[in-house]
Amino acid sequence: MLDLTFEPPKPKVIQGAKHDWELVIGLEVHAQVATNAKLFSGASTTFGAEPNSNVAFVDAGMPGMLPVINEACVAQAVRTGLGLKAAINLHSAFDRKNYFYPDLPQGYQISQLYHPIVGEGEVLVDMTPGVARIVRIERIHLEQDAGKSIHDMDPAMSFVDLNRTGVALMEIVSRPDIRGPEEAAAYVVKLRQIMRYLGTCDGNMQNGNLRADVNVSVCRPGDYERYQESQDFSHLGTRCEIKNMNSMRFIQAAIDHEARRQIAILEDGGTIDQETRLYDPDKGETRSMRSKEEAHDYRYFPCPDLLPLEIEQAWVDDIAASLPELPDAKKARFVADYGMTEYDASVLTAETENAAFFEAVAQGRDGKQAANWVINELFGRLNKEDLDITASPISAGQLGGILDLMAADAISGKIAKDLFEIVWSEGGDPAQIVEERGMKQVTDTGAIEAALDQIIADNPAQVEKAKVNPKLAGWFVGQVMKATGGKANPKAVNELVSQKLAT
Ligand code: ADP
Ligand code: MG
């Protein structure tokens, strides 16, 4: 493992008009389980299908329909739990959470309040390189997603799309261990990265496949430490929950705004009402959606349609044995095996596809150089074109071929960049391109010497100056490079220039 410094959470401190305040944040992240079928029906989960085309009778709440659990969803929740080093509960159970809403045809959501499938775990949240925080996970439970009401398609009517109704969600609940907006975003980034490695959630926030309810409270310095010692929540301030955030930027802006709103009320002698709020990105503020008094009484009770969920340790062990190398381990290995910086390792391991591409390039080559080329040339170019690695026009084999030509001194680093451009836009085998287009580096000192002698003969005044001021030798190097179309071996040119000018 990496030699990380675990800093005690450093809270964001906001100066109020009267005193300093610290932030306390806990997140409930809803992650859509990556499976083909819904949690309790065989209907498809494909995004973007014709409205109401992916709906089984049970999703539509038809009378007499019974839910049947999808084993693949359970396996994904277990896999996620294992990836978060969490306790897996061999015994869990489903409960009904009752409420009325047009996009909830059953009249209740099947969830897991009392006996969730996953218990306590943790997430290592990367802050600056070498510095990480641990955010504790309280639980993960499986539940059904609701449908979607559409209010802006017709002036007089609302529409309902049930395609998402009954799709499996994992609700991942953190402890209130997050102490600032940046840390909250870093936590979501890390969760998303781990789930993408595991293949349990695609993390697509734009499609709403990953969204967070953000709980925010403020307290005075020292209060959080008292909470930590006792785990007594009364040391913390009253929290408000900001619902359904699906952008890292908005999560941070909403937290900051919400904390300042609470501070202003408290310093005015008021109290915070525990309530659910919505963030308005246009106004940059949160507003009340419902207060605790109006809070739903969900009348939770065990779902009579489903037996308790009993899973076997051997099955859990099989899933554990199939886990891929996860981001923290991969990053540590990249630092150790390739001698790269932790920062470079983070960039290369951000997505598992990026890491695999890099390793294919680095295989049997100079790891540091491979990292440089993948990060600076390839990722730089991909970013410019807004492409991801799976759409790279250059394969790992082709990039490796370019590195091999450099290692064999067949081309200089400068020519390698030109070659990269050619392979990027035209494809082809790098070695063959170098051969066919005469891009090979001139290491033949005879040819370089002839070019240099000509330049010296043509520029006597420049030679006199360079003999007095050795810094001017660079000019001759440049001229030789120009004369040879950039193909002269720079090292050979430098040596020859200093020899000739010294005499
Ligand atoms: P509920 O289900 O009513 O929303 P939970 O106990 O599940 O309540 O807590 C929801 C989230 O709120 C958790 O992520 C938890 O860490 C967080 N939380 C609890 N107390 C506070 C607090 N004082 N400040 C900030 N977050 C909090
Ligand atoms: Mg909640």
Short mmCIF file of C-alpha atoms and ligand atoms in Angstrom, two decimals:
data_model
loop_
_atom_site.label_atom_id
_atom_site.label_comp_id
_atom_site.label_asym_id
_atom_site.label_seq_id
_atom_site.Cartn_x
_atom_site.Cartn_y
_atom_site.Cartn_z
CA MET A 1 0.00 0.00 0.00
CA LEU A 2 1.00 3.58 -0.50
CA ASP A 3 2.65 5.40 2.32
CA LEU A 4 -0.17 7.83 2.93
CA THR A 5 -0.52 10.39 5.63
CA PHE A 6 -3.91 10.13 7.23
CA GLU A 7 -4.83 13.61 8.23
CA PRO A 8 -7.54 14.08 10.76
CA PRO A 9 -10.41 15.60 8.81
CA LYS A 10 -9.61 19.26 8.38
CA PRO A 11 -12.92 21.08 8.51
CA LYS A 12 -13.74 23.96 6.29
CA VAL A 13 -14.05 26.92 8.62
CA ILE A 14 -16.46 29.69 7.74
CA GLN A 15 -16.16 32.99 9.58
CA GLY A 16 -19.56 34.23 10.58
CA ALA A 17 -20.27 37.76 11.73
CA LYS A 18 -19.74 36.61 15.33
CA HIS A 19 -17.66 33.42 15.41
CA ASP A 20 -16.01 30.66 13.41
CA TRP A 21 -18.11 27.74 12.28
CA GLU A 22 -17.20 24.27 11.00
CA LEU A 23 -19.06 22.14 8.46
CA VAL A 24 -20.31 18.60 9.01
CA ILE A 25 -21.55 16.64 6.01
CA GLY A 26 -23.00 13.18 5.45
CA LEU A 27 -24.01 11.83 2.05
CA GLU A 28 -26.67 9.40 0.91
CA VAL A 29 -25.59 8.35 -2.57
CA HIS A 30 -28.07 6.62 -4.86
CA ALA A 31 -26.21 4.46 -7.36
CA GLN A 32 -28.09 2.68 -10.10
CA VAL A 33 -27.06 -0.96 -10.14
CA ALA A 34 -25.50 -1.97 -13.47
CA THR A 35 -27.69 -4.91 -14.55
CA ASN A 36 -29.79 -5.70 -17.60
CA ALA A 37 -33.02 -6.26 -15.70
CA LYS A 38 -34.81 -4.48 -12.85
CA LEU A 39 -34.67 -5.43 -9.16
CA PHE A 40 -37.95 -7.37 -9.07
CA SER A 41 -38.91 -7.82 -12.74
CA GLY A 42 -37.41 -8.92 -16.00
CA ALA A 43 -38.01 -5.53 -17.67
CA SER A 44 -34.99 -3.94 -19.32
CA THR A 45 -33.01 -1.12 -17.72
CA THR A 46 -31.77 0.37 -21.01
CA PHE A 47 -31.51 4.15 -20.82
CA GLY A 48 -33.28 6.26 -23.41
CA ALA A 49 -35.89 3.72 -24.49
CA GLU A 50 -39.30 4.85 -25.73
CA PRO A 51 -41.27 6.07 -22.65
CA ASN A 52 -43.15 3.30 -20.84
CA SER A 53 -41.68 0.57 -23.05
CA ASN A 54 -39.56 -1.06 -20.31
CA VAL A 55 -42.37 -1.80 -17.90
CA ALA A 56 -43.42 -5.21 -16.56
CA PHE A 57 -46.81 -5.66 -14.91
CA VAL A 58 -45.22 -5.73 -11.49
CA ASP A 59 -43.45 -2.39 -12.17
CA ALA A 60 -46.80 -0.87 -13.11
CA GLY A 61 -48.27 -2.05 -9.81
CA MET A 62 -50.89 -4.26 -11.45
CA PRO A 63 -53.05 -6.14 -8.95
CA GLY A 64 -51.91 -9.63 -8.10
CA MET A 65 -48.37 -9.16 -9.45
CA LEU A 66 -45.55 -10.41 -7.22
CA PRO A 67 -41.95 -9.21 -7.13
CA VAL A 68 -39.22 -11.80 -7.80
CA ILE A 69 -35.73 -10.83 -6.71
CA ASN A 70 -33.06 -10.49 -9.39
CA GLU A 71 -29.99 -12.37 -8.13
CA ALA A 72 -27.68 -10.26 -10.32
CA CYS A 73 -28.72 -7.11 -8.41
CA VAL A 74 -27.99 -8.77 -5.08
CA ALA A 75 -24.58 -9.89 -6.36
CA GLN A 76 -23.80 -6.32 -7.46
CA ALA A 77 -24.69 -4.92 -4.03
CA VAL A 78 -22.46 -7.53 -2.36
CA ARG A 79 -19.67 -6.75 -4.81
CA THR A 80 -19.96 -3.04 -4.02
CA GLY A 81 -19.92 -3.78 -0.30
CA LEU A 82 -16.78 -5.88 -0.66
CA GLY A 83 -15.15 -3.11 -2.71
CA LEU A 84 -15.84 -0.71 0.17
CA LYS A 85 -14.36 -3.17 2.69
CA ALA A 86 -17.78 -3.46 4.26
CA ALA A 87 -19.48 -6.13 6.31
CA ILE A 88 -21.86 -8.24 4.20
CA ASN A 89 -25.05 -9.25 6.00
CA LEU A 90 -25.94 -12.83 5.13
CA HIS A 91 -29.41 -12.07 6.41
CA SER A 92 -31.24 -9.00 5.13
CA ALA A 93 -34.86 -8.15 4.43
CA PHE A 94 -37.05 -5.82 2.39
CA ASP A 95 -39.47 -3.27 3.76
CA ARG A 96 -42.23 -1.24 2.22
CA LYS A 97 -41.87 2.52 2.36
CA ASN A 98 -45.36 3.84 1.74
CA TYR A 99 -46.08 7.11 -0.01
CA PHE A 100 -48.25 8.35 -2.82
CA TYR A 101 -46.78 9.83 -5.96
CA PRO A 102 -47.93 9.56 -9.57
CA ASP A 103 -44.62 8.03 -10.65
CA LEU A 104 -44.90 5.32 -7.98
CA PRO A 105 -47.69 3.03 -9.20
CA GLN A 106 -47.32 0.48 -6.39
CA GLY A 107 -48.03 3.17 -3.81
CA TYR A 108 -44.87 2.12 -1.97
CA GLN A 109 -41.18 1.67 -2.60
CA ILE A 110 -39.56 -1.64 -1.68
CA SER A 111 -36.41 -0.78 0.29
CA GLN A 112 -34.34 -2.15 3.19
CA LEU A 113 -34.69 -0.03 6.31
CA TYR A 114 -34.22 -2.43 9.20
CA HIS A 115 -31.89 -5.07 7.76
CA PRO A 116 -29.72 -3.73 4.92
CA ILE A 117 -27.61 -6.11 2.87
CA VAL A 118 -24.34 -4.26 3.55
CA GLY A 119 -23.13 -2.90 6.88
CA GLU A 120 -20.16 -0.75 7.88
CA GLY A 121 -17.34 -0.04 5.48
CA GLU A 122 -14.99 2.76 4.51
CA VAL A 123 -13.76 4.85 1.63
CA LEU A 124 -10.29 6.29 1.36
CA VAL A 125 -10.81 9.78 -0.01
CA ASP A 126 -7.83 11.23 -1.84
CA MET A 127 -7.21 14.87 -1.18
CA THR A 128 -3.78 16.15 -2.30
CA PRO A 129 -1.19 13.53 -3.34
CA GLY A 130 -0.05 11.62 -0.27
CA VAL A 131 -2.91 12.86 1.84
CA ALA A 132 -6.08 10.84 2.27
CA ARG A 133 -9.05 10.77 4.62
CA ILE A 134 -11.22 7.90 5.65
CA VAL A 135 -14.96 8.39 5.35
CA ARG A 136 -16.93 5.69 7.13
CA ILE A 137 -19.82 4.00 5.37
CA GLU A 138 -22.77 3.28 7.62
CA ARG A 139 -24.70 0.94 5.33
CA ILE A 140 -25.74 0.11 1.79
CA HIS A 141 -29.25 -1.01 1.05
CA LEU A 142 -31.01 -2.13 -2.09
CA GLU A 143 -34.18 -0.39 -3.17
CA GLN A 144 -36.37 0.33 -6.18
CA ASP A 145 -36.10 3.53 -8.15
CA ALA A 146 -39.27 5.49 -8.89
CA GLY A 147 -40.51 6.57 -12.32
CA LYS A 148 -40.30 10.02 -13.79
CA SER A 149 -42.98 12.70 -13.90
CA ILE A 150 -42.71 15.12 -16.79
CA HIS A 151 -44.38 18.46 -16.19
CA ASP A 152 -42.99 20.57 -19.00
CA MET A 153 -44.22 18.78 -22.11
CA ASP A 154 -47.79 20.06 -22.12
CA PRO A 155 -49.30 23.22 -20.62
CA ALA A 156 -52.26 21.39 -19.10
CA MET A 157 -51.08 17.85 -18.45
CA SER A 158 -48.32 15.97 -16.67
CA PHE A 159 -46.88 12.76 -18.07
CA VAL A 160 -45.36 9.77 -16.38
CA ASP A 161 -42.60 7.54 -17.71
CA LEU A 162 -42.30 4.26 -15.82
CA ASN A 163 -39.15 2.99 -17.55
CA ARG A 164 -37.06 3.68 -14.47
CA THR A 165 -39.69 2.36 -12.04
CA GLY A 166 -38.30 -0.66 -10.24
CA VAL A 167 -34.72 -0.29 -11.45
CA ALA A 168 -32.34 -1.36 -8.66
CA LEU A 169 -30.58 1.33 -6.66
CA MET A 170 -27.93 0.99 -4.01
CA GLU A 171 -28.25 3.65 -1.36
CA ILE A 172 -24.82 4.18 0.13
CA VAL A 173 -25.03 6.08 3.41
CA SER A 174 -21.92 7.72 4.83
CA ARG A 175 -21.25 8.74 8.41
CA PRO A 176 -21.05 12.51 8.91
CA ASP A 177 -17.27 12.33 8.38
CA ILE A 178 -17.04 14.81 5.52
CA ARG A 179 -15.88 18.25 6.55
CA GLY A 180 -16.06 20.49 3.50
CA PRO A 181 -17.41 20.93 -0.04
CA GLU A 182 -14.21 19.77 -1.79
CA GLU A 183 -14.07 16.70 0.42
CA ALA A 184 -17.70 15.89 -0.41
CA ALA A 185 -16.93 16.03 -4.12
CA ALA A 186 -13.73 13.98 -3.65
CA TYR A 187 -15.77 11.37 -1.78
CA VAL A 188 -18.30 11.07 -4.61
CA VAL A 189 -15.47 10.91 -7.16
CA LYS A 190 -13.85 8.06 -5.25
CA LEU A 191 -17.09 6.13 -4.76
CA ARG A 192 -17.83 6.49 -8.45
CA GLN A 193 -14.33 5.34 -9.38
CA ILE A 194 -14.55 2.25 -7.18
CA MET A 195 -17.98 1.29 -8.55
CA ARG A 196 -16.80 1.77 -12.12
CA TYR A 197 -13.81 -0.50 -11.41
CA LEU A 198 -16.18 -3.06 -9.89
CA GLY A 199 -18.63 -2.71 -12.78
CA THR A 200 -21.52 -2.27 -10.34
CA CYS A 201 -22.64 1.24 -11.40
CA ASP A 202 -21.67 3.16 -14.51
CA GLY A 203 -21.55 6.39 -12.51
CA ASN A 204 -23.23 8.41 -15.24
CA MET A 205 -24.40 11.46 -13.31
CA GLN A 206 -25.93 13.16 -16.33
CA ASN A 207 -28.39 10.29 -16.78
CA GLY A 208 -29.09 10.34 -13.06
CA ASN A 209 -27.42 6.96 -12.49
CA LEU A 210 -25.49 8.46 -9.58
CA ARG A 211 -27.06 11.15 -7.41
CA ALA A 212 -26.61 12.30 -3.86
CA ASP A 213 -28.69 13.63 -1.01
CA VAL A 214 -26.38 15.94 0.90
CA ASN A 215 -26.86 16.44 4.65
CA VAL A 216 -25.26 19.61 6.00
CA SER A 217 -24.96 21.04 9.49
CA VAL A 218 -22.65 23.54 11.14
CA CYS A 219 -21.06 23.46 14.57
CA ARG A 220 -18.57 25.43 16.68
CA PRO A 221 -14.89 24.38 16.82
CA GLY A 222 -14.46 21.48 19.26
CA ASP A 223 -18.00 20.15 18.89
CA TYR A 224 -17.09 17.62 16.21
CA GLU A 225 -14.30 16.20 18.36
CA ARG A 226 -16.82 15.79 21.19
CA TYR A 227 -19.12 13.95 18.78
CA GLN A 228 -16.25 11.72 17.66
CA GLU A 229 -15.36 10.75 21.19
CA SER A 230 -18.89 9.91 22.21
CA GLN A 231 -20.62 9.27 18.84
CA ASP A 232 -23.34 11.38 20.42
CA PHE A 233 -25.09 13.35 17.68
CA SER A 234 -26.35 15.97 20.13
CA HIS A 235 -22.91 17.64 19.92
CA LEU A 236 -23.62 18.36 16.25
CA GLY A 237 -25.90 20.99 14.80
CA THR A 238 -29.29 20.26 13.26
CA ARG A 239 -28.86 19.12 9.68
CA CYS A 240 -30.71 19.94 6.50
CA GLU A 241 -30.81 17.53 3.61
CA ILE A 242 -30.39 18.78 0.05
CA LYS A 243 -32.04 16.29 -2.27
CA ASN A 244 -31.04 14.75 -5.56
CA MET A 245 -27.80 16.41 -6.56
CA ASN A 246 -26.23 15.08 -9.74
CA SER A 247 -23.27 17.34 -10.39
CA MET A 248 -19.99 17.63 -8.49
CA ARG A 249 -20.01 21.38 -9.02
CA PHE A 250 -23.54 21.84 -7.69
CA ILE A 251 -22.85 19.60 -4.69
CA GLN A 252 -20.05 21.94 -3.65
CA ALA A 253 -21.97 25.14 -4.33
CA ALA A 254 -25.04 23.86 -2.49
CA ILE A 255 -23.04 22.86 0.60
CA ASP A 256 -21.34 26.23 0.78
CA HIS A 257 -24.57 28.12 0.36
CA GLU A 258 -26.46 25.94 2.83
CA ALA A 259 -23.77 26.29 5.51
CA ARG A 260 -23.80 30.08 5.18
CA ARG A 261 -27.58 30.15 5.37
CA GLN A 262 -27.52 28.13 8.60
CA ILE A 263 -24.77 30.28 10.12
CA ALA A 264 -26.71 33.49 9.43
CA ILE A 265 -29.79 32.06 11.16
CA LEU A 266 -27.82 30.80 14.17
CA GLU A 267 -25.92 34.03 14.65
CA ASP A 268 -29.23 35.86 14.54
CA GLY A 269 -30.35 33.83 17.52
CA GLY A 270 -32.56 31.53 15.47
CA THR A 271 -32.64 27.75 15.24
CA ILE A 272 -32.32 25.41 12.28
CA ASP A 273 -35.38 23.43 11.33
CA GLN A 274 -34.50 19.95 10.20
CA GLU A 275 -35.85 19.94 6.68
CA THR A 276 -35.43 18.72 3.16
CA ARG A 277 -34.26 21.37 0.73
CA LEU A 278 -33.71 21.68 -3.00
CA TYR A 279 -30.78 23.39 -4.67
CA ASP A 280 -31.61 25.88 -7.39
CA PRO A 281 -28.54 26.10 -9.64
CA ASP A 282 -29.84 29.20 -11.42
CA LYS A 283 -30.17 31.19 -8.20
CA GLY A 284 -27.27 29.39 -6.48
CA GLU A 285 -29.34 28.83 -3.35
CA THR A 286 -31.28 26.14 -1.52
CA ARG A 287 -34.95 26.41 -0.68
CA SER A 288 -37.24 24.46 1.55
CA MET A 289 -39.07 21.48 0.06
CA ARG A 290 -40.63 20.10 3.20
CA SER A 291 -40.00 20.49 6.92
CA LYS A 292 -39.74 17.81 9.55
CA GLU A 293 -43.34 18.51 10.60
CA GLU A 294 -44.52 17.84 7.09
CA ALA A 295 -42.14 14.88 6.80
CA HIS A 296 -43.81 11.80 5.47
CA ASP A 297 -44.81 9.07 7.80
CA TYR A 298 -43.69 6.26 5.57
CA ARG A 299 -45.32 3.55 7.67
CA TYR A 300 -42.44 1.19 7.01
CA PHE A 301 -43.21 -2.48 7.47
CA PRO A 302 -41.63 -5.72 6.27
CA CYS A 303 -42.62 -6.39 2.67
CA PRO A 304 -45.07 -9.31 2.83
CA ASP A 305 -44.40 -10.25 -0.81
CA LEU A 306 -40.75 -11.12 -0.30
CA LEU A 307 -39.03 -13.63 1.92
CA PRO A 308 -36.06 -12.39 3.92
CA LEU A 309 -32.94 -12.50 1.82
CA GLU A 310 -30.58 -15.26 2.93
CA ILE A 311 -27.25 -15.53 1.16
CA GLU A 312 -24.39 -17.96 1.74
CA GLN A 313 -20.88 -17.10 2.81
CA ALA A 314 -19.48 -19.33 0.04
CA TRP A 315 -21.34 -17.24 -2.55
CA VAL A 316 -19.96 -14.04 -1.00
CA ASP A 317 -16.46 -15.60 -1.03
CA ASP A 318 -16.81 -16.39 -4.74
CA ILE A 319 -17.69 -12.76 -5.45
CA ALA A 320 -14.77 -11.62 -3.27
CA ALA A 321 -12.42 -13.85 -5.26
CA SER A 322 -13.56 -12.23 -8.50
CA LEU A 323 -12.95 -8.61 -7.47
CA PRO A 324 -10.58 -6.72 -9.74
CA GLU A 325 -7.56 -4.82 -8.47
CA LEU A 326 -9.11 -1.66 -7.00
CA PRO A 327 -7.92 1.95 -7.44
CA ASP A 328 -5.90 2.27 -4.21
CA ALA A 329 -4.01 -0.97 -4.82
CA LYS A 330 -3.43 -0.21 -8.48
CA LYS A 331 -2.14 3.26 -7.70
CA ALA A 332 0.26 1.91 -5.09
CA ARG A 333 1.51 -0.74 -7.51
CA PHE A 334 2.08 1.81 -10.29
CA VAL A 335 4.20 3.95 -7.94
CA ALA A 336 6.20 0.91 -6.79
CA ASP A 337 6.59 -0.88 -10.13
CA TYR A 338 7.11 1.96 -12.54
CA GLY A 339 8.76 4.53 -10.29
CA MET A 340 6.21 7.18 -11.21
CA THR A 341 4.91 9.95 -8.98
CA GLU A 342 1.73 9.42 -7.02
CA TYR A 343 0.13 12.18 -9.04
CA ASP A 344 0.87 10.39 -12.32
CA ALA A 345 -0.37 7.14 -10.82
CA SER A 346 -3.67 8.84 -9.90
CA VAL A 347 -4.10 10.14 -13.42
CA LEU A 348 -3.37 6.75 -14.96
CA THR A 349 -5.65 4.84 -12.60
CA ALA A 350 -8.61 7.24 -12.72
CA GLU A 351 -10.36 4.80 -15.05
CA THR A 352 -9.52 1.13 -15.30
CA GLU A 353 -9.38 1.35 -19.12
CA ASN A 354 -6.72 4.07 -18.89
CA ALA A 355 -4.66 1.94 -16.52
CA ALA A 356 -4.90 -1.10 -18.79
CA PHE A 357 -3.84 0.96 -21.82
CA PHE A 358 -0.85 2.35 -19.95
CA GLU A 359 0.24 -1.09 -18.79
CA ALA A 360 0.04 -2.44 -22.33
CA VAL A 361 2.35 0.40 -23.45
CA ALA A 362 4.70 0.04 -20.48
CA GLN A 363 5.05 -3.73 -20.82
CA GLY A 364 8.76 -4.43 -21.44
CA ARG A 365 9.55 -0.72 -21.84
CA ASP A 366 10.67 2.21 -19.70
CA GLY A 367 7.67 2.73 -17.39
CA LYS A 368 8.38 6.37 -16.61
CA GLN A 369 8.71 7.27 -20.27
CA ALA A 370 5.56 5.31 -21.09
CA ALA A 371 3.71 7.20 -18.34
CA ASN A 372 4.91 10.52 -19.74
CA TRP A 373 3.79 9.74 -23.23
CA VAL A 374 0.44 8.32 -22.22
CA ILE A 375 -0.34 11.26 -19.93
CA ASN A 376 1.11 14.18 -21.86
CA GLU A 377 0.82 13.21 -25.51
CA LEU A 378 -2.04 10.74 -25.59
CA PHE A 379 -4.35 12.01 -22.83
CA GLY A 380 -3.58 15.60 -23.84
CA ARG A 381 -4.61 14.84 -27.39
CA LEU A 382 -7.68 12.82 -26.36
CA ASN A 383 -8.84 15.68 -24.11
CA LYS A 384 -8.44 18.15 -26.91
CA GLU A 385 -10.69 16.04 -29.12
CA ASP A 386 -13.04 15.19 -26.25
CA LEU A 387 -12.46 11.47 -26.71
CA ASP A 388 -11.98 8.79 -24.11
CA ILE A 389 -9.37 6.09 -24.25
CA THR A 390 -11.67 3.49 -25.78
CA ALA A 391 -12.00 5.79 -28.82
CA SER A 392 -8.26 6.45 -29.14
CA PRO A 393 -7.14 6.33 -32.77
CA ILE A 394 -3.71 5.18 -31.53
CA SER A 395 -3.50 1.71 -30.05
CA ALA A 396 -1.20 0.72 -27.19
CA GLY A 397 0.80 -1.30 -29.72
CA GLN A 398 1.30 1.72 -31.98
CA LEU A 399 2.32 4.02 -29.12
CA GLY A 400 4.69 1.31 -27.87
CA GLY A 401 6.16 1.13 -31.38
CA ILE A 402 6.94 4.87 -31.26
CA LEU A 403 8.66 4.45 -27.89
CA ASP A 404 10.70 1.53 -29.27
CA LEU A 405 11.97 3.68 -32.14
CA MET A 406 13.10 6.31 -29.65
CA ALA A 407 14.73 3.71 -27.42
CA ALA A 408 16.65 2.35 -30.43
CA ASP A 409 17.81 5.90 -31.25
CA ALA A 410 16.12 5.59 -34.64
CA ILE A 411 14.20 8.83 -34.04
CA SER A 412 14.60 11.78 -31.69
CA GLY A 413 11.95 12.87 -29.22
CA LYS A 414 11.01 15.70 -31.52
CA ILE A 415 10.51 13.43 -34.54
CA ALA A 416 8.60 11.06 -32.27
CA LYS A 417 6.02 13.78 -31.71
CA ASP A 418 5.66 14.29 -35.46
CA LEU A 419 5.33 10.54 -35.85
CA PHE A 420 2.66 10.50 -33.13
CA GLU A 421 0.66 13.02 -35.15
CA ILE A 422 0.97 10.95 -38.32
CA VAL A 423 -0.10 7.73 -36.60
CA TRP A 424 -2.94 9.60 -34.86
CA SER A 425 -4.42 10.91 -38.09
CA GLU A 426 -3.39 8.28 -40.64
CA GLY A 427 -2.83 5.10 -38.64
CA GLY A 428 -0.19 2.59 -39.70
CA ASP A 429 2.90 0.91 -38.32
CA PRO A 430 5.29 3.49 -36.80
CA ALA A 431 8.47 1.67 -37.88
CA GLN A 432 7.23 1.38 -41.44
CA ILE A 433 6.23 5.06 -41.55
CA VAL A 434 9.68 6.10 -40.35
CA GLU A 435 11.29 3.90 -43.00
CA GLU A 436 9.05 4.98 -45.87
CA ARG A 437 9.13 8.70 -45.16
CA GLY A 438 12.83 8.84 -44.40
CA MET A 439 12.28 10.06 -40.85
CA LYS A 440 15.16 8.06 -39.47
CA GLN A 441 17.57 9.99 -37.34
CA VAL A 442 20.91 10.77 -38.97
CA THR A 443 23.55 9.35 -36.63
CA ASP A 444 26.11 9.15 -39.41
CA THR A 445 28.58 11.74 -38.13
CA GLY A 446 30.02 12.13 -41.61
CA ALA A 447 26.77 13.57 -42.94
CA ILE A 448 26.30 15.77 -39.87
CA GLU A 449 29.88 16.98 -40.09
CA ALA A 450 29.50 17.90 -43.75
CA ALA A 451 26.39 19.94 -42.97
CA LEU A 452 28.12 21.64 -40.05
CA ASP A 453 31.28 22.43 -42.06
CA GLN A 454 29.14 24.11 -44.68
CA ILE A 455 27.40 26.24 -42.06
CA ILE A 456 30.72 27.21 -40.47
CA ALA A 457 32.13 28.16 -43.87
CA ASP A 458 29.08 30.29 -44.66
CA ASN A 459 29.03 32.16 -41.34
CA PRO A 460 32.56 33.24 -40.33
CA ALA A 461 31.36 36.18 -38.23
CA GLN A 462 29.03 33.97 -36.26
CA VAL A 463 31.91 31.51 -35.64
CA GLU A 464 34.09 34.28 -34.16
CA LYS A 465 31.29 35.36 -31.82
CA ALA A 466 30.60 31.81 -30.73
CA LYS A 467 34.24 31.25 -29.85
CA VAL A 468 34.00 34.16 -27.39
CA ASN A 469 30.52 33.35 -26.17
CA PRO A 470 29.96 29.56 -26.02
CA LYS A 471 26.24 30.11 -25.48
CA LEU A 472 25.96 30.89 -29.19
CA ALA A 473 26.78 27.27 -30.03
CA GLY A 474 23.05 26.63 -29.84
CA TRP A 475 22.60 28.61 -33.03
CA PHE A 476 24.84 26.16 -34.93
CA VAL A 477 22.97 23.18 -33.50
CA GLY A 478 19.72 24.73 -34.71
CA GLN A 479 21.15 25.32 -38.19
CA VAL A 480 22.34 21.72 -38.50
CA MET A 481 18.95 20.45 -37.39
CA LYS A 482 17.33 22.67 -39.98
CA ALA A 483 19.70 21.51 -42.71
CA THR A 484 18.96 17.86 -41.93
CA GLY A 485 15.20 18.30 -41.70
CA GLY A 486 15.28 17.76 -37.95
CA LYS A 487 16.61 14.26 -38.38
CA ALA A 488 20.14 14.68 -37.09
CA ASN A 489 20.79 12.96 -33.79
CA PRO A 490 20.80 15.94 -31.38
CA LYS A 491 23.47 14.40 -29.17
CA ALA A 492 25.85 13.85 -32.07
CA VAL A 493 25.23 17.38 -33.34
CA ASN A 494 25.94 18.93 -29.95
CA GLU A 495 29.20 17.03 -29.61
CA LEU A 496 30.40 17.97 -33.08
CA VAL A 497 29.50 21.64 -32.67
CA SER A 498 31.43 21.99 -29.43
CA GLN A 499 34.43 20.16 -30.94
CA LYS A 500 34.54 22.37 -34.01
CA LEU A 501 34.01 25.66 -32.21
CA ALA A 502 36.68 24.84 -29.62
CA THR A 503 39.46 24.58 -32.19
P1 ADP B 1 -32.49 9.80 7.32
O1 ADP B 1 -32.70 8.42 6.81
O2 ADP B 1 -33.61 10.34 8.10
O3 ADP B 1 -32.09 10.75 6.25
P2 ADP B 1 -29.96 8.95 8.53
O4 ADP B 1 -29.67 8.65 9.96
O5 ADP B 1 -29.97 7.80 7.60
O6 ADP B 1 -31.30 9.77 8.43
O7 ADP B 1 -28.85 9.99 8.09
C1 ADP B 1 -28.77 10.49 6.83
C2 ADP B 1 -27.41 11.11 6.60
O8 ADP B 1 -27.24 12.27 7.39
C3 ADP B 1 -26.21 10.23 6.90
O9 ADP B 1 -25.33 10.30 5.82
C4 ADP B 1 -25.60 10.88 8.12
O10 ADP B 1 -24.21 10.73 8.14
C5 ADP B 1 -25.96 12.32 7.94
N1 ADP B 1 -26.01 13.10 9.18
C6 ADP B 1 -26.56 12.74 10.35
N2 ADP B 1 -26.43 13.73 11.26
C7 ADP B 1 -25.81 14.76 10.63
C8 ADP B 1 -25.40 16.07 11.03
N3 ADP B 1 -25.63 16.54 12.26
N4 ADP B 1 -24.79 16.84 10.11
C9 ADP B 1 -24.56 16.40 8.87
N5 ADP B 1 -24.91 15.18 8.45
C10 ADP B 1 -25.53 14.36 9.31
MG MG B 2 -32.21 10.73 4.25
#
